[in-house]
Amino acid sequence: MSFFFSNFFNKKNSAPVAKDRLQILLAHERSATSNQSDSDLIQKLQKEIMAVIQKHITIDQEKIQIKVDKGSACSTLEIDIEVPQQYK
Amino acid sequence: MSFFFSNFFNKKNSAPVAKDRLQILLAHERSATSNQSDSDLIQKLQKEIMAVIQKHITIDQEKIQIKVDKGSACSTLEIDIEVPQQYK
């Protein structure tokens, strides 16, 4: 797995969360025979998944962190959202 | 972070993928003051995120692995999909 996930894993010993959080990680691993023109699947999904989440949660745009890493063999997306106590 | 993510991290040194794969990980971490009745956010999102993915990928139901772990403080969802070479 990618450096992305190893980075994420390093958070495992952090203190308990003070606020509710929703974290979403997507990884698209492509084989050597993959069609490289399909490498933007993650980016296609990002917008639509955010729309799905916003159906359930009123998101403060300042409380979202998005990281995208588009590599030749593996593209990753990390979304970290501070969730309000009251959902929609 | 949860055992779930540490498990995922352990795959990082595996051999390169033979097939394209899409992996989605969701974690909902709840604080001590969180409303426990909201603990099913992950399950609400699962169905809708799968629908988003199926707009872009023709998924063979036999090529999907879904794992749900509903804990008192952290609920997680892992979706692992073998992606066909040709998207929609």
mmCIF file of C-alpha atoms in Angstrom:
data_model
loop_
_atom_site.group_PDB
_atom_site.id
_atom_site.type_symbol
_atom_site.label_atom_id
_atom_site.label_comp_id
_atom_site.label_asym_id
_atom_site.label_seq_id
_atom_site.Cartn_x
_atom_site.Cartn_y
_atom_site.Cartn_z
ATOM 1 C CA MET A 1 0.000 0.000 0.000
ATOM 2 C CA SER A 2 0.980 3.577 -0.528
ATOM 3 C CA PHE A 3 2.812 6.098 1.564
ATOM 4 C CA PHE A 4 -0.592 7.734 1.961
ATOM 5 C CA PHE A 5 -1.918 4.899 4.073
ATOM 6 C CA SER A 6 1.262 4.582 6.079
ATOM 7 C CA ASN A 7 0.898 8.272 6.932
ATOM 8 C CA PHE A 8 -2.656 7.700 8.020
ATOM 9 C CA PHE A 9 -1.681 4.730 10.131
ATOM 10 C CA ASN A 10 0.766 6.863 12.082
ATOM 11 C CA LYS A 11 -2.185 8.664 13.632
ATOM 12 C CA LYS A 12 -3.386 5.530 15.399
ATOM 13 C CA ASN A 13 -1.866 6.375 18.755
ATOM 14 C CA SER A 14 -3.200 9.908 18.855
ATOM 15 C CA ALA A 15 -5.432 11.063 21.724
ATOM 16 C CA PRO A 16 -9.175 10.349 21.638
ATOM 17 C CA VAL A 17 -11.076 12.730 19.382
ATOM 18 C CA ALA A 18 -12.640 15.812 20.970
ATOM 19 C CA LYS A 19 -15.057 16.222 18.077
ATOM 20 C CA ASP A 20 -16.818 13.697 15.875
ATOM 21 C CA ARG A 21 -14.871 13.091 12.701
ATOM 22 C CA LEU A 22 -15.552 11.328 9.434
ATOM 23 C CA GLN A 23 -12.568 10.141 7.465
ATOM 24 C CA ILE A 24 -12.764 8.743 3.959
ATOM 25 C CA LEU A 25 -9.858 7.202 2.144
ATOM 26 C CA LEU A 26 -9.975 6.071 -1.464
ATOM 27 C CA ALA A 27 -7.160 4.273 -3.234
ATOM 28 C CA HIS A 28 -7.216 3.281 -6.888
ATOM 29 C CA GLU A 29 -4.426 0.834 -7.589
ATOM 30 C CA ARG A 30 -3.744 0.251 -11.246
ATOM 31 C CA SER A 31 -2.016 -2.767 -12.709
ATOM 32 C CA ALA A 32 0.763 -2.483 -15.300
ATOM 33 C CA THR A 33 -1.714 -3.331 -18.050
ATOM 34 C CA SER A 34 -4.239 -0.726 -16.957
ATOM 35 C CA ASN A 35 -5.493 1.972 -19.297
ATOM 36 C CA GLN A 36 -3.756 5.069 -17.956
ATOM 37 C CA SER A 37 -6.502 7.297 -19.333
ATOM 38 C CA ASP A 38 -8.688 5.841 -16.609
ATOM 39 C CA SER A 39 -6.383 7.213 -13.944
ATOM 40 C CA ASP A 40 -8.797 9.962 -12.938
ATOM 41 C CA LEU A 41 -11.402 7.664 -11.363
ATOM 42 C CA ILE A 42 -10.603 9.028 -7.900
ATOM 43 C CA GLN A 43 -11.218 12.588 -9.017
ATOM 44 C CA LYS A 44 -14.508 11.596 -10.633
ATOM 45 C CA LEU A 45 -15.616 10.006 -7.382
ATOM 46 C CA GLN A 46 -14.483 12.814 -5.067
ATOM 47 C CA LYS A 47 -17.171 15.317 -6.040
ATOM 48 C CA GLU A 48 -19.979 12.761 -5.981
ATOM 49 C CA ILE A 49 -18.986 11.251 -2.643
ATOM 50 C CA MET A 50 -18.844 14.732 -1.097
ATOM 51 C CA ALA A 51 -22.377 15.343 -2.394
ATOM 52 C CA VAL A 52 -23.541 12.097 -0.754
ATOM 53 C CA ILE A 53 -22.025 13.130 2.570
ATOM 54 C CA GLN A 54 -23.569 16.584 2.393
ATOM 55 C CA LYS A 55 -26.995 14.981 2.132
ATOM 56 C CA HIS A 56 -26.494 13.746 5.701
ATOM 57 C CA ILE A 57 -24.161 16.303 7.261
ATOM 58 C CA THR A 58 -24.126 20.091 7.157
ATOM 59 C CA ILE A 59 -20.438 20.588 6.428
ATOM 60 C CA ASP A 60 -18.537 23.705 7.390
ATOM 61 C CA GLN A 61 -16.153 24.179 4.447
ATOM 62 C CA GLU A 62 -13.444 25.245 6.891
ATOM 63 C CA LYS A 63 -13.712 21.889 8.661
ATOM 64 C CA ILE A 64 -12.808 19.783 5.625
ATOM 65 C CA GLN A 65 -9.332 18.660 4.670
ATOM 66 C CA ILE A 66 -8.876 17.001 1.292
ATOM 67 C CA LYS A 67 -5.622 15.502 0.054
ATOM 68 C CA VAL A 68 -5.223 14.027 -3.417
ATOM 69 C CA ASP A 69 -2.169 12.111 -4.564
ATOM 70 C CA LYS A 70 -2.189 11.064 -8.209
ATOM 71 C CA GLY A 71 0.556 8.539 -8.835
ATOM 72 C CA SER A 72 1.381 6.429 -11.876
ATOM 73 C CA ALA A 73 0.254 3.181 -10.241
ATOM 74 C CA CYS A 74 -1.901 4.336 -7.339
ATOM 75 C CA SER A 75 -4.052 7.421 -6.886
ATOM 76 C CA THR A 76 -5.352 8.246 -3.445
ATOM 77 C CA LEU A 77 -7.818 10.639 -1.913
ATOM 78 C CA GLU A 78 -8.182 11.439 1.772
ATOM 79 C CA ILE A 79 -11.130 13.447 3.103
ATOM 80 C CA ASP A 80 -11.212 14.445 6.753
ATOM 81 C CA ILE A 81 -14.381 16.140 8.016
ATOM 82 C CA GLU A 82 -15.245 17.500 11.434
ATOM 83 C CA VAL A 83 -18.832 16.359 11.934
ATOM 84 C CA PRO A 84 -21.336 18.590 13.730
ATOM 85 C CA GLN A 85 -23.107 17.024 16.716
ATOM 86 C CA GLN A 86 -26.446 17.438 14.997
ATOM 87 C CA TYR A 87 -26.864 15.847 11.599
ATOM 88 C CA LYS A 88 -29.440 16.821 9.027
ATOM 89 C CA MET B 1 -6.585 5.126 14.692
ATOM 90 C CA SER B 2 -8.440 1.866 14.749
ATOM 91 C CA PHE B 3 -7.311 -1.705 14.363
ATOM 92 C CA PHE B 4 -9.091 -1.561 11.021
ATOM 93 C CA PHE B 5 -6.592 0.877 9.573
ATOM 94 C CA SER B 6 -3.623 -0.891 11.064
ATOM 95 C CA ASN B 7 -4.835 -4.044 9.342
ATOM 96 C CA PHE B 8 -5.066 -2.185 6.075
ATOM 97 C CA PHE B 9 -1.608 -0.755 6.523
ATOM 98 C CA ASN B 10 -0.155 -4.228 6.838
ATOM 99 C CA LYS B 11 -0.898 -4.779 3.167
ATOM 100 C CA LYS B 12 1.556 -2.091 2.101
ATOM 101 C CA ASN B 13 4.385 -4.452 1.297
ATOM 102 C CA SER B 14 2.303 -6.827 -0.765
ATOM 103 C CA ALA B 15 3.180 -7.557 -4.384
ATOM 104 C CA PRO B 16 2.021 -5.167 -7.135
ATOM 105 C CA VAL B 17 -1.639 -5.649 -8.033
ATOM 106 C CA ALA B 18 -2.463 -7.934 -10.964
ATOM 107 C CA LYS B 19 -5.836 -6.288 -11.444
ATOM 108 C CA ASP B 20 -7.027 -2.733 -10.953
ATOM 109 C CA ARG B 21 -8.530 -2.276 -7.524
ATOM 110 C CA LEU B 22 -10.525 0.432 -5.805
ATOM 111 C CA GLN B 23 -10.423 0.544 -2.039
ATOM 112 C CA ILE B 24 -12.626 2.772 0.069
ATOM 113 C CA LEU B 25 -12.251 3.158 3.795
ATOM 114 C CA LEU B 26 -14.612 5.164 5.971
ATOM 115 C CA ALA B 27 -14.129 5.802 9.659
ATOM 116 C CA HIS B 28 -16.572 7.670 11.858
ATOM 117 C CA GLU B 29 -14.930 8.559 15.130
ATOM 118 C CA ARG B 30 -17.301 9.724 17.813
ATOM 119 C CA SER B 31 -16.367 11.789 20.823
ATOM 120 C CA ALA B 32 -17.561 10.928 24.342
ATOM 121 C CA THR B 33 -20.256 13.603 24.072
ATOM 122 C CA SER B 34 -21.550 12.357 20.744
ATOM 123 C CA ASN B 35 -25.170 11.398 20.234
ATOM 124 C CA GLN B 36 -24.987 7.608 20.028
ATOM 125 C CA SER B 37 -28.178 7.451 17.984
ATOM 126 C CA ASP B 38 -26.113 8.964 15.165
ATOM 127 C CA SER B 39 -23.784 5.982 15.178
ATOM 128 C CA ASP B 40 -25.184 4.585 11.953
ATOM 129 C CA LEU B 41 -23.788 7.310 9.690
ATOM 130 C CA ILE B 42 -21.386 4.835 8.084
ATOM 131 C CA GLN B 43 -24.209 2.482 7.179
ATOM 132 C CA LYS B 44 -26.227 5.348 5.724
ATOM 133 C CA LEU B 45 -23.280 6.299 3.541
ATOM 134 C CA GLN B 46 -22.378 2.774 2.417
ATOM 135 C CA LYS B 47 -25.341 2.273 0.087
ATOM 136 C CA GLU B 48 -25.101 5.727 -1.453
ATOM 137 C CA ILE B 49 -21.356 5.560 -2.037
ATOM 138 C CA MET B 50 -21.757 2.179 -3.729
ATOM 139 C CA ALA B 51 -24.384 3.738 -6.011
ATOM 140 C CA VAL B 52 -21.930 6.530 -6.914
ATOM 141 C CA ILE B 53 -19.230 4.009 -7.778
ATOM 142 C CA GLN B 54 -21.617 1.931 -9.874
ATOM 143 C CA LYS B 55 -22.307 4.992 -12.012
ATOM 144 C CA HIS B 56 -18.684 4.763 -13.187
ATOM 145 C CA ILE B 57 -17.835 1.081 -12.887
ATOM 146 C CA THR B 58 -19.719 -2.054 -13.842
ATOM 147 C CA ILE B 59 -19.189 -4.036 -10.678
ATOM 148 C CA ASP B 60 -19.234 -7.811 -10.562
ATOM 149 C CA GLN B 61 -20.927 -8.538 -7.217
ATOM 150 C CA GLU B 62 -18.507 -11.415 -6.683
ATOM 151 C CA LYS B 63 -15.568 -8.991 -6.887
ATOM 152 C CA ILE B 64 -16.635 -6.841 -3.948
ATOM 153 C CA GLN B 65 -15.573 -7.311 -0.357
ATOM 154 C CA ILE B 66 -17.293 -5.219 2.296
ATOM 155 C CA LYS B 67 -16.350 -5.190 5.949
ATOM 156 C CA VAL B 68 -18.257 -3.195 8.567
ATOM 157 C CA ASP B 69 -17.103 -2.739 12.133
ATOM 158 C CA LYS B 70 -19.505 -0.853 14.385
ATOM 159 C CA GLY B 71 -17.782 0.098 17.611
ATOM 160 C CA SER B 72 -18.889 2.307 20.487
ATOM 161 C CA ALA B 73 -16.441 5.086 19.617
ATOM 162 C CA CYS B 74 -15.473 4.358 16.025
ATOM 163 C CA SER B 75 -17.406 2.714 13.206
ATOM 164 C CA THR B 76 -15.534 1.683 10.091
ATOM 165 C CA LEU B 77 -16.384 0.459 6.636
ATOM 166 C CA GLU B 78 -13.973 -1.070 4.132
ATOM 167 C CA ILE B 79 -14.975 -1.681 0.521
ATOM 168 C CA ASP B 80 -12.572 -3.487 -1.797
ATOM 169 C CA ILE B 81 -13.560 -3.721 -5.462
ATOM 170 C CA GLU B 82 -11.810 -5.391 -8.380
ATOM 171 C CA VAL B 83 -12.187 -2.849 -11.162
ATOM 172 C CA PRO B 84 -12.775 -3.988 -14.753
ATOM 173 C CA GLN B 85 -10.308 -2.668 -17.340
ATOM 174 C CA GLN B 86 -13.093 -0.900 -19.174
ATOM 175 C CA TYR B 87 -15.168 1.583 -17.223
ATOM 176 C CA LYS B 88 -18.642 2.731 -18.172
#
